[in-house]
mmCIF file of C-alpha atoms in Angstrom:
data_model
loop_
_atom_site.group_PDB
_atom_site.id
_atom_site.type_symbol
_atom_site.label_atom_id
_atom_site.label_comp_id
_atom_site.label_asym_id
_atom_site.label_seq_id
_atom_site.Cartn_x
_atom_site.Cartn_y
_atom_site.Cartn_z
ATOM 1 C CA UNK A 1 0.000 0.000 0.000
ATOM 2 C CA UNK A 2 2.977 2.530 1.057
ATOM 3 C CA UNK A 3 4.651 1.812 -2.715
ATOM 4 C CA UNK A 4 1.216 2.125 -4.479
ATOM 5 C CA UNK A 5 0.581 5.866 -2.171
ATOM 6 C CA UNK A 6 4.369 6.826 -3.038
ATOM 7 C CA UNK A 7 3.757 5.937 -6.555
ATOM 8 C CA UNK A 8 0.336 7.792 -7.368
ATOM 9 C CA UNK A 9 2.026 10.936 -5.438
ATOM 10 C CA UNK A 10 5.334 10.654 -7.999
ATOM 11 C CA UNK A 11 2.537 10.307 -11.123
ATOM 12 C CA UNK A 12 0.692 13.405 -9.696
ATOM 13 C CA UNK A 13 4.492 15.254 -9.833
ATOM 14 C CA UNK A 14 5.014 13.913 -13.070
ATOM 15 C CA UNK A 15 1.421 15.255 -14.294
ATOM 16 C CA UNK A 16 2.314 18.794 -12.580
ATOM 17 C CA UNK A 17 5.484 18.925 -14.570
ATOM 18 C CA UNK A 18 4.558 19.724 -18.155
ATOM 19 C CA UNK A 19 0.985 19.977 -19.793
ATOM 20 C CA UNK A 20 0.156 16.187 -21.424
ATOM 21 C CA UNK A 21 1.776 12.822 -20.918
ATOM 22 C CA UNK A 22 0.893 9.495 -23.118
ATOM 23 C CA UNK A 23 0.424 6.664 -21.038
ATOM 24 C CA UNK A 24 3.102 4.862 -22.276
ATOM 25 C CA UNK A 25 5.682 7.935 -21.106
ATOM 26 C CA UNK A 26 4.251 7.641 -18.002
ATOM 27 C CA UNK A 27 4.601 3.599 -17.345
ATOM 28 C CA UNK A 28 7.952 4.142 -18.537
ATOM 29 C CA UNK A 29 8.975 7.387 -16.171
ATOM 30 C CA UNK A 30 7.343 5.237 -13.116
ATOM 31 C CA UNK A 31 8.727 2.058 -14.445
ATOM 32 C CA UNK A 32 5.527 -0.291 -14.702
ATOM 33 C CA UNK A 33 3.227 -1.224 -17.003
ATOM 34 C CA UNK A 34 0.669 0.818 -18.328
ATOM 35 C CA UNK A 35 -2.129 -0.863 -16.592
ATOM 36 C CA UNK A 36 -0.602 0.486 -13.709
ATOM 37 C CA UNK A 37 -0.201 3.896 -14.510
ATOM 38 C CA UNK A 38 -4.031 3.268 -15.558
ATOM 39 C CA UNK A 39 -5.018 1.611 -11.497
ATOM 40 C CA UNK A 40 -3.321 4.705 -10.379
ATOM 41 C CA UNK A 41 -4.894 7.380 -12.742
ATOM 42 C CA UNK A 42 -8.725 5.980 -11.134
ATOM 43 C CA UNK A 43 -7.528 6.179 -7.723
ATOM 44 C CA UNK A 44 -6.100 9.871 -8.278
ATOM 45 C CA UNK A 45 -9.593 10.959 -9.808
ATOM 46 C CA UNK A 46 -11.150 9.611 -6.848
ATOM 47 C CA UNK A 47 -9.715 11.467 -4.381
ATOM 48 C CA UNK A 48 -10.581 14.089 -6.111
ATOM 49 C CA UNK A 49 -7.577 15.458 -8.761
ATOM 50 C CA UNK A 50 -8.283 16.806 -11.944
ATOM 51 C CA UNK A 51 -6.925 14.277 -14.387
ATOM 52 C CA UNK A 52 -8.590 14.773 -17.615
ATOM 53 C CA UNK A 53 -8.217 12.303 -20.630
ATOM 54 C CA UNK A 54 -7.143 13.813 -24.088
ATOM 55 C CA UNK A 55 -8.446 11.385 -27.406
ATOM 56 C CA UNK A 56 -6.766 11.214 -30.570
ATOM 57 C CA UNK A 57 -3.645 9.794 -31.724
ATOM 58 C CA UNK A 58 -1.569 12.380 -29.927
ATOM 59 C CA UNK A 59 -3.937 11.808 -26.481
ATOM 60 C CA UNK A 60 -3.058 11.351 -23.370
ATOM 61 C CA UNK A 61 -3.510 12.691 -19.622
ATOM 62 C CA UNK A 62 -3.221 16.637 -18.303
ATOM 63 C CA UNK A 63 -4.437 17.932 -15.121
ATOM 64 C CA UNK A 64 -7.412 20.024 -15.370
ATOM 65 C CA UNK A 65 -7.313 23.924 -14.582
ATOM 66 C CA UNK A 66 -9.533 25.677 -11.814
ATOM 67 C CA UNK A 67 -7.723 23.473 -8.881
ATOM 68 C CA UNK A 68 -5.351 23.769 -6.231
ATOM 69 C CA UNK A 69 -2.653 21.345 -5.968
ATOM 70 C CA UNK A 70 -0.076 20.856 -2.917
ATOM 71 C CA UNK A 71 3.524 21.083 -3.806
ATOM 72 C CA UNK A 72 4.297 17.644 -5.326
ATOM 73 C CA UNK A 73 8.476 17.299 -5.726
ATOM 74 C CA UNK A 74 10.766 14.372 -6.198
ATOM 75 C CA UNK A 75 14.114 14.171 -4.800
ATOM 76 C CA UNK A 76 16.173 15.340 -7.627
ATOM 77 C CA UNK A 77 13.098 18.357 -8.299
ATOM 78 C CA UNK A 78 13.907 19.784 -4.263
ATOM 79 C CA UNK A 79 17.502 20.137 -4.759
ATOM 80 C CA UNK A 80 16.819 21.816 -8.364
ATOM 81 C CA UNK A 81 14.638 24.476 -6.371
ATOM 82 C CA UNK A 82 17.237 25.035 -3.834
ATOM 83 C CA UNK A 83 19.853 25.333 -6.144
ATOM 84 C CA UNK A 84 17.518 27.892 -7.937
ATOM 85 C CA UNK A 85 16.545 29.689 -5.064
ATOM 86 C CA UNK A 86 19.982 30.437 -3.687
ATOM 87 C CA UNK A 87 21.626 31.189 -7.111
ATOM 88 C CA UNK A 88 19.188 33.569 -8.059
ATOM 89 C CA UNK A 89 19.999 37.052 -6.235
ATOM 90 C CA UNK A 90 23.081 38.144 -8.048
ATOM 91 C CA UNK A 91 20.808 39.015 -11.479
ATOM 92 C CA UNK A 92 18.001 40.875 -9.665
ATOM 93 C CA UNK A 93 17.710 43.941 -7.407
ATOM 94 C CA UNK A 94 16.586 43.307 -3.984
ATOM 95 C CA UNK A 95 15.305 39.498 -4.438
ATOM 96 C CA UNK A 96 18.114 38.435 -1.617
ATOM 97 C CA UNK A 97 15.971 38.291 0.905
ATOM 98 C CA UNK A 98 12.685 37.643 -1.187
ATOM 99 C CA UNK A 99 14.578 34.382 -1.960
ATOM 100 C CA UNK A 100 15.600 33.397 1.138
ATOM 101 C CA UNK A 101 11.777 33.497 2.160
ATOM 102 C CA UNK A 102 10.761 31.443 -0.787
ATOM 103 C CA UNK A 103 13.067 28.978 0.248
ATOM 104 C CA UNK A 104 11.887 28.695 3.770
ATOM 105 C CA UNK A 105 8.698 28.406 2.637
ATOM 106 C CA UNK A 106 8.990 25.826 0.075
ATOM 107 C CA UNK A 107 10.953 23.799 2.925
ATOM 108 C CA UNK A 108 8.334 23.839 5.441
ATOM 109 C CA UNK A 109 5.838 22.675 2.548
ATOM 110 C CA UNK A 110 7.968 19.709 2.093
ATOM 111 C CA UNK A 111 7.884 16.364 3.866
ATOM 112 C CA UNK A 112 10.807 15.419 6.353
ATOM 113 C CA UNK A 113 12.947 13.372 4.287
ATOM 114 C CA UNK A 114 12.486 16.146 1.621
ATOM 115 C CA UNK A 115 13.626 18.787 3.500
ATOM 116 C CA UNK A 116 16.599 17.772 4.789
ATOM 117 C CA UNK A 117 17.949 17.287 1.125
ATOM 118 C CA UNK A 118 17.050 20.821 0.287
ATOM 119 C CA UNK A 119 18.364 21.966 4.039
ATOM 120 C CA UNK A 120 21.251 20.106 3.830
ATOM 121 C CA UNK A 121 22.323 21.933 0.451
ATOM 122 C CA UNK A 122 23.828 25.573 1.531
ATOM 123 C CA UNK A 123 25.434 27.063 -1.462
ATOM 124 C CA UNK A 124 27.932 29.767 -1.377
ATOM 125 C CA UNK A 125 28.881 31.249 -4.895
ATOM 126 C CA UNK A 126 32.266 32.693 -5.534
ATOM 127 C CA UNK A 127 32.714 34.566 -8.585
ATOM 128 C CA UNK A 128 35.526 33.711 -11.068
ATOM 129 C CA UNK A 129 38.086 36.021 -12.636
ATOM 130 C CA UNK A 130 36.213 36.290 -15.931
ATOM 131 C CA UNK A 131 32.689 36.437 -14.648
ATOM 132 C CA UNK A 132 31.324 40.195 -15.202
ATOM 133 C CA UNK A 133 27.484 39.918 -14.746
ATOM 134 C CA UNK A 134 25.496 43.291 -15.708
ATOM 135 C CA UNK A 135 24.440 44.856 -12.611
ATOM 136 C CA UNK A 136 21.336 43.465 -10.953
ATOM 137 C CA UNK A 137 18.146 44.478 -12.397
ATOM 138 C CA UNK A 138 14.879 46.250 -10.760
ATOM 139 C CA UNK A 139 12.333 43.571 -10.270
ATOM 140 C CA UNK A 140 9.892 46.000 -12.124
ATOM 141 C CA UNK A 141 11.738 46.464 -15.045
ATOM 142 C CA UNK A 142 12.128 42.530 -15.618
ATOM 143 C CA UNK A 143 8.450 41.824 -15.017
ATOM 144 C CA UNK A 144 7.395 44.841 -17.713
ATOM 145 C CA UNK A 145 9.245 43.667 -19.998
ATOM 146 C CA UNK A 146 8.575 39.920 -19.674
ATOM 147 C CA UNK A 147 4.852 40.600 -19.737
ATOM 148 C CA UNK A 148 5.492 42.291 -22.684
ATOM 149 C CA UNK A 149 7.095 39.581 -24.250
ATOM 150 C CA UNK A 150 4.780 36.831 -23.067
ATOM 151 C CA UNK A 151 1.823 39.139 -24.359
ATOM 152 C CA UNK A 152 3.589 39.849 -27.798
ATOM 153 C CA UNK A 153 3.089 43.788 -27.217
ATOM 154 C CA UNK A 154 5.117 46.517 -28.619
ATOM 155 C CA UNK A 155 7.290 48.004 -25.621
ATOM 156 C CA UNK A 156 8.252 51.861 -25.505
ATOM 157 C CA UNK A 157 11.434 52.176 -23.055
ATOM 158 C CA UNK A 158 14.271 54.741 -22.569
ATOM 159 C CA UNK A 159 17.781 53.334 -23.424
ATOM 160 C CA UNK A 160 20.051 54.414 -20.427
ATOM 161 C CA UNK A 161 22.983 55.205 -20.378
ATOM 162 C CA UNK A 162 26.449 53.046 -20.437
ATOM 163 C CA UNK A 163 26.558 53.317 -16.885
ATOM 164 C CA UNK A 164 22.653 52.542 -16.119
ATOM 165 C CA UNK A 165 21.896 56.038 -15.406
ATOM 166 C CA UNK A 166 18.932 57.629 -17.061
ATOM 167 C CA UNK A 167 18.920 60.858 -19.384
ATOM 168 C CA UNK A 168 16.519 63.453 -19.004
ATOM 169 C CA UNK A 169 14.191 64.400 -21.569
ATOM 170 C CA UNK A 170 16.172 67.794 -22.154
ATOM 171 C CA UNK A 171 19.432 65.769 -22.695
ATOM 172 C CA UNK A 172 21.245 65.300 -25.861
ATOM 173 C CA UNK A 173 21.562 61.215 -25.576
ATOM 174 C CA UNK A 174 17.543 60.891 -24.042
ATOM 175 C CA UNK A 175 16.219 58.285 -26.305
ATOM 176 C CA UNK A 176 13.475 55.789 -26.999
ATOM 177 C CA UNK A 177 12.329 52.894 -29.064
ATOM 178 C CA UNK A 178 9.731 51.382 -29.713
ATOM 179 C CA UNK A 179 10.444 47.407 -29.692
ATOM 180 C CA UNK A 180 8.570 44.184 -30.498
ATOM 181 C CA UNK A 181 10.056 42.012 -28.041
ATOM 182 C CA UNK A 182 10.080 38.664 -29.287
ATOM 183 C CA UNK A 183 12.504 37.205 -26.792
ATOM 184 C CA UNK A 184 14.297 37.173 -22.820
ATOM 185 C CA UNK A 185 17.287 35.453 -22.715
ATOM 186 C CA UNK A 186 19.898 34.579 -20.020
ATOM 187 C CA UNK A 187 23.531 34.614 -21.023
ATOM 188 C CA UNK A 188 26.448 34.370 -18.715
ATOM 189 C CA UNK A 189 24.487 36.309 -15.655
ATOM 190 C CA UNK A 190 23.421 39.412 -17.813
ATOM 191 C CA UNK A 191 19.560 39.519 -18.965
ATOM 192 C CA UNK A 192 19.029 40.192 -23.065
ATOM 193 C CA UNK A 193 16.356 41.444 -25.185
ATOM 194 C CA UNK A 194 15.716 40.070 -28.286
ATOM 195 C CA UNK A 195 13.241 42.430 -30.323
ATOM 196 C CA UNK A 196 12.820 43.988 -33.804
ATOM 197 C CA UNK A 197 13.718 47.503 -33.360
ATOM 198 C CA UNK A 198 10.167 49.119 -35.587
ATOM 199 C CA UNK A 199 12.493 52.488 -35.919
ATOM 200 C CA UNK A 200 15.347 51.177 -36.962
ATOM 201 C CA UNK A 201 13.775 48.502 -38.553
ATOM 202 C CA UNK A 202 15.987 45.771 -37.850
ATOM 203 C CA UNK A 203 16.418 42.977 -34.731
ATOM 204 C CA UNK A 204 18.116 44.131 -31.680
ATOM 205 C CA UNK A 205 20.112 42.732 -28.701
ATOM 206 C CA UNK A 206 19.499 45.185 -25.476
ATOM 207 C CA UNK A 207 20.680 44.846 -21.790
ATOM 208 C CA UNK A 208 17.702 44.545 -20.165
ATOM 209 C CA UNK A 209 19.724 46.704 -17.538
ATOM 210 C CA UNK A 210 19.767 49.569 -20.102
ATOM 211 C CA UNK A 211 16.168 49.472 -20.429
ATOM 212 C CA UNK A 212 13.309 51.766 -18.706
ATOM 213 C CA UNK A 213 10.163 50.097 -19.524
ATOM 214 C CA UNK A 214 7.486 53.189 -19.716
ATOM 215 C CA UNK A 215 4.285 51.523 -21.817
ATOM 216 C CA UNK A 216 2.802 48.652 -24.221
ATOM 217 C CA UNK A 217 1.086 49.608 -27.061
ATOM 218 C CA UNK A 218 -0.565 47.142 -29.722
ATOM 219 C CA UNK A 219 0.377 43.764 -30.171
ATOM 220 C CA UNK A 220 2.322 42.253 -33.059
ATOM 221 C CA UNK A 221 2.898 38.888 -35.196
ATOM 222 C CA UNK A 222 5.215 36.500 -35.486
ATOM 223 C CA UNK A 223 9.077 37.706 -36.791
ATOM 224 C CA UNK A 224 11.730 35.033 -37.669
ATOM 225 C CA UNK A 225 15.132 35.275 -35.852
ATOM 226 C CA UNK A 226 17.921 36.046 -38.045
ATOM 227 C CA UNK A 227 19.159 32.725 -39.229
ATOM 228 C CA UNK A 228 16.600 31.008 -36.992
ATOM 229 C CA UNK A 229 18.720 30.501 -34.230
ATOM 230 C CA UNK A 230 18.367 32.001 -31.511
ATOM 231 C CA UNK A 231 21.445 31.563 -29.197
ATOM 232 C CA UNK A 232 23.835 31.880 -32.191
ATOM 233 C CA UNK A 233 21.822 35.576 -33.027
ATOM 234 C CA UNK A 234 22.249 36.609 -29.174
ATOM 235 C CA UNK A 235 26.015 35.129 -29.009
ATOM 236 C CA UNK A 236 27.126 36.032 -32.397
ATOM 237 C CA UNK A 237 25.763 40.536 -32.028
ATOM 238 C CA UNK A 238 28.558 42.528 -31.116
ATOM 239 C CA UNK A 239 26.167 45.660 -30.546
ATOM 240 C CA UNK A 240 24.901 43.606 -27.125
ATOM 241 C CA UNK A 241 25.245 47.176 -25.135
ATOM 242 C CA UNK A 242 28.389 45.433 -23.456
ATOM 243 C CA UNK A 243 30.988 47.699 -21.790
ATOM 244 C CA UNK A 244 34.638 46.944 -20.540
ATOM 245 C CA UNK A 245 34.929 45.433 -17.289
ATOM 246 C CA UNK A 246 37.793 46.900 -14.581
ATOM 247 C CA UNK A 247 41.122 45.498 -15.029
ATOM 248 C CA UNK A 248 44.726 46.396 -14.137
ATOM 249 C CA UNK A 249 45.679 45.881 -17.530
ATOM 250 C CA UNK A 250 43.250 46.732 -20.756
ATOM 251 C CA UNK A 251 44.390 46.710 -24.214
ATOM 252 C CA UNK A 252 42.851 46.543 -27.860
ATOM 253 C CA UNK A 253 43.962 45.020 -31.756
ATOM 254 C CA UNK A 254 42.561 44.720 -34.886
ATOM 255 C CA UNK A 255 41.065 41.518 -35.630
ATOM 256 C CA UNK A 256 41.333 39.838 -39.500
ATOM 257 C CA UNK A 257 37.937 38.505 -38.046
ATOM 258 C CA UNK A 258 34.190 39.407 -38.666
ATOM 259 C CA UNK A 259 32.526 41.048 -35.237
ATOM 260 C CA UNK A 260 30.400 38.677 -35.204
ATOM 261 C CA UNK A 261 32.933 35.565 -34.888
ATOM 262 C CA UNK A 262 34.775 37.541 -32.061
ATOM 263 C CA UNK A 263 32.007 38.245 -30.078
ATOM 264 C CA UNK A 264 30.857 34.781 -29.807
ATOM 265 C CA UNK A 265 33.932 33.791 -27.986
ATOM 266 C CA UNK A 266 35.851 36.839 -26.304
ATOM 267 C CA UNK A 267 35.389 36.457 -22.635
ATOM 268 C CA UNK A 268 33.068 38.429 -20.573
ATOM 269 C CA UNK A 269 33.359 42.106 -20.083
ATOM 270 C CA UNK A 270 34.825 42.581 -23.404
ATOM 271 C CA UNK A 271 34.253 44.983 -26.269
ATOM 272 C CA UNK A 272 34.117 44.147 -29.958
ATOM 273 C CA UNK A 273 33.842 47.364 -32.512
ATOM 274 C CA UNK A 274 32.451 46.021 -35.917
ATOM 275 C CA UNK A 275 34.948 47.729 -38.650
ATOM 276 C CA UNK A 276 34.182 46.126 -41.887
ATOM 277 C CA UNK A 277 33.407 42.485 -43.273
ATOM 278 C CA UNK A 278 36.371 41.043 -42.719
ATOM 279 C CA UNK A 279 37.685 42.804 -39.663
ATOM 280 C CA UNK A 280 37.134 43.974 -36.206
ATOM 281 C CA UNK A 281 38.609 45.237 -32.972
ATOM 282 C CA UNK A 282 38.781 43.455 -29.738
ATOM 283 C CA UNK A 283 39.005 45.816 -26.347
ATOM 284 C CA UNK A 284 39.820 43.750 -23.234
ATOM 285 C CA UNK A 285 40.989 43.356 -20.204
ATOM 286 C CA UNK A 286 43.457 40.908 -17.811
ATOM 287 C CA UNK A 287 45.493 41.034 -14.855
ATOM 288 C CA UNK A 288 48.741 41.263 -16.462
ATOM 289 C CA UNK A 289 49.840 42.117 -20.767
ATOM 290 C CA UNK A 290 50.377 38.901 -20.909
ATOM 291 C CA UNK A 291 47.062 37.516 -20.000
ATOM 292 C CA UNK A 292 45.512 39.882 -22.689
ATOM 293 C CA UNK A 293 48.468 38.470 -25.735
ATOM 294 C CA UNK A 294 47.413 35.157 -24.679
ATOM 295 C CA UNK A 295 44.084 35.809 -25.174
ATOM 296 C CA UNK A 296 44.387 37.569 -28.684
ATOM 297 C CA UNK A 297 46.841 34.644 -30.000
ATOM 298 C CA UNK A 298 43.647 31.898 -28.809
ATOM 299 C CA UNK A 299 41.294 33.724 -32.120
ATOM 300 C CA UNK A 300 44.525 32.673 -33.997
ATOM 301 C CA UNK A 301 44.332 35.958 -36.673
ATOM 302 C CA UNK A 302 46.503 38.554 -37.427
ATOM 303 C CA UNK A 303 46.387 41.106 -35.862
ATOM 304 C CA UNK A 304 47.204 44.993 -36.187
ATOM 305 C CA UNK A 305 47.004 48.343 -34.604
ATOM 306 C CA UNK A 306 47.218 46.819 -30.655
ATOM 307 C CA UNK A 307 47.611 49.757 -28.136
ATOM 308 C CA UNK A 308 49.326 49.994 -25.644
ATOM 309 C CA UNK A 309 52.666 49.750 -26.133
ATOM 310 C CA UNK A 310 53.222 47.609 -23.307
ATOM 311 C CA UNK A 311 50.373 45.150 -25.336
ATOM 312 C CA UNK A 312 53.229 45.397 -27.565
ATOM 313 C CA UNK A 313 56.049 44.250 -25.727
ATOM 314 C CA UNK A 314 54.175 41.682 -24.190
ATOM 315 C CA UNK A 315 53.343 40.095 -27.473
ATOM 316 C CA UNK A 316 56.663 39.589 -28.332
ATOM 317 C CA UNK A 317 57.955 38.609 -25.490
ATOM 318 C CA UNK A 318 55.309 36.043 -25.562
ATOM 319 C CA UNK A 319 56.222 34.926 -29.325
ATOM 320 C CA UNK A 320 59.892 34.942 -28.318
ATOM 321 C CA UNK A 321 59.074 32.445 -25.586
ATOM 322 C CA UNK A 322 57.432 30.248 -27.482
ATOM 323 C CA UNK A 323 59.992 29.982 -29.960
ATOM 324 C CA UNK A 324 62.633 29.225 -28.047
ATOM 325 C CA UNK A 325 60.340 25.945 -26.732
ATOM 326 C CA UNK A 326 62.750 23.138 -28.111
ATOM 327 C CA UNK A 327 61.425 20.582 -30.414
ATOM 328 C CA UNK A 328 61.169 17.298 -29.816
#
């Protein structure tokens, strides 16, 4: 009886985790047969859960709408939560202690054996020597413009400045756009807007930290990606609103590389200028000249125009070293 109760409270999780299951995905998740899953699907609607049956060849089982369910997590879906939970402050304003709550909260919802698994996993995060996140966002600013997003409506924000502050209407740089924003996206800790700029008339990557949200207007279709691929479109645009990160040492060179090659692999808290087709130029930090030669010599191209001089020396002092490496 205790296997059959643990196993109709894993097929309720398993129902709460994404909108329709086929029976067969189900006997094979809970590992039994499908006359099982079936025995336990009769003795869920009984005690009351909204299991509805979907016909057709693509049918299955969903959980109806209009009801309450209690939080249903497995094992491996607690630690996921309080993994999420405690990683989640460093790329929003003021959610710290918001999180911290959640997590207590979900805990206490959780049976014993569950919440010592999600007690017993305290994270501390230390940041790594090329991690340069985009400064935490307002709350209010990331929920305007994911409703916006989610409700396909055209968004009218202020584009801030470099350093996140905001120009007045009187200023020289105090401007707008109005955006269909197609997409949110989360890459290496900063927040990214995809849209299709409607004054410009081409598709945009903006900091979400460089946006002030002010209104929606109408809503809008259904745009293509460039190249239909997403990640490669956020990865690959140079113009991301990206600014150099604080080092002791920051140097530049000219690239024989398109921008848009560079700027899918320079590290974090880099700059890439687009100059033409075929070339570019890479601004970047490190803790010593050396660190930023190594780094140039990794997009193997040659390169031109580097400033400093002490970029300079460094690079040859670095090609001198490696060719006095003896050969085997």
């Amino acid at each position: 009886m205790a296997s059959t109760s643990h196993r109709a409270l894993r097929l309720l999780s398993l129902l709460g985790s994404r909108r329709q299951w086929s029976r067969r995905d189900l006997a094979a998740r809970l590992e039994v047969s499908e006359r099982t899953v079936r025995r336990d699907l009769d003795t869920l609607r009984e005690l009351g859960y909204p299991i509805t049956t979907v016909r057709g060849p693509d049918g299955g089982y969903r959980l109806g709408t209009g009801h309450t369910l209690p939080l249903l997590f497995d094992h491996d879906q607690a630690l996921a939560v309080a993994v999420a939970l405690q990683t989640a402050p460093s790329t929003v304003f003021g959610l710290q202690d918001d999180t911290a709550r959640a997590l207590a909260a979900v805990q206490q919802a959780m049976p014993e054996t569950l919440r010592a698994a999600m007690e017993s996993l305290r994270l501390t995060q230390l940041q790594n020597y090329w991690e340069f996140p985009a400064p935490p966002i307002d709350p209010a600013a990331l929920s305007a413009v994911g409703s916006a997003v989610r409700h396909r409506r055209v968004l009218v924000a202020e584009l801030l400045r470099p350093d996140g502050t905001r120009p007045a209407p009187e200023d020289d740089d105090f401007t707008t756009a109005g955006l269909e924003p197609h997409h949110l996206v989360v890459w290496a800790a900063r927040w990214y807007l995809v849209a299709y700029d409607l004054d410009r008339r081409q598709w945009r990557v903006h900091r979400v930290d460089r946006l002030h949200p002010r209104h929606t207007t109408s809503r809008f279709g259904h745009r293509d990606v460039p190249g239909g691929d997403l990640a490669h479109f956020v990865m690959s645009s140079h113009d991301r609103g990206d600014v150099l990160a604080a080092w002791p040492c920051t140097g530049s060179a000219r690239l024989r590389l398109p921008a848009h090659v560079v700027a899918r692999w320079a590290p974090g808290g880099s700059v890439v200028e687009h100059l033409d087709a075929d070339h570019c130029r890479l601004t970047l930090g490190a803790w010593s000249w050396a660190g930023i030669a190594g780094i140039l010599a990794t997009f193997d191209a040659h390169l031109t125009d580097l400033h400093p001089p002490e970029l300079i020396n460094a690079c040859r002092k670095l090609a001198h070293r490696y060719a006095a490496i003896p050969r085997e």
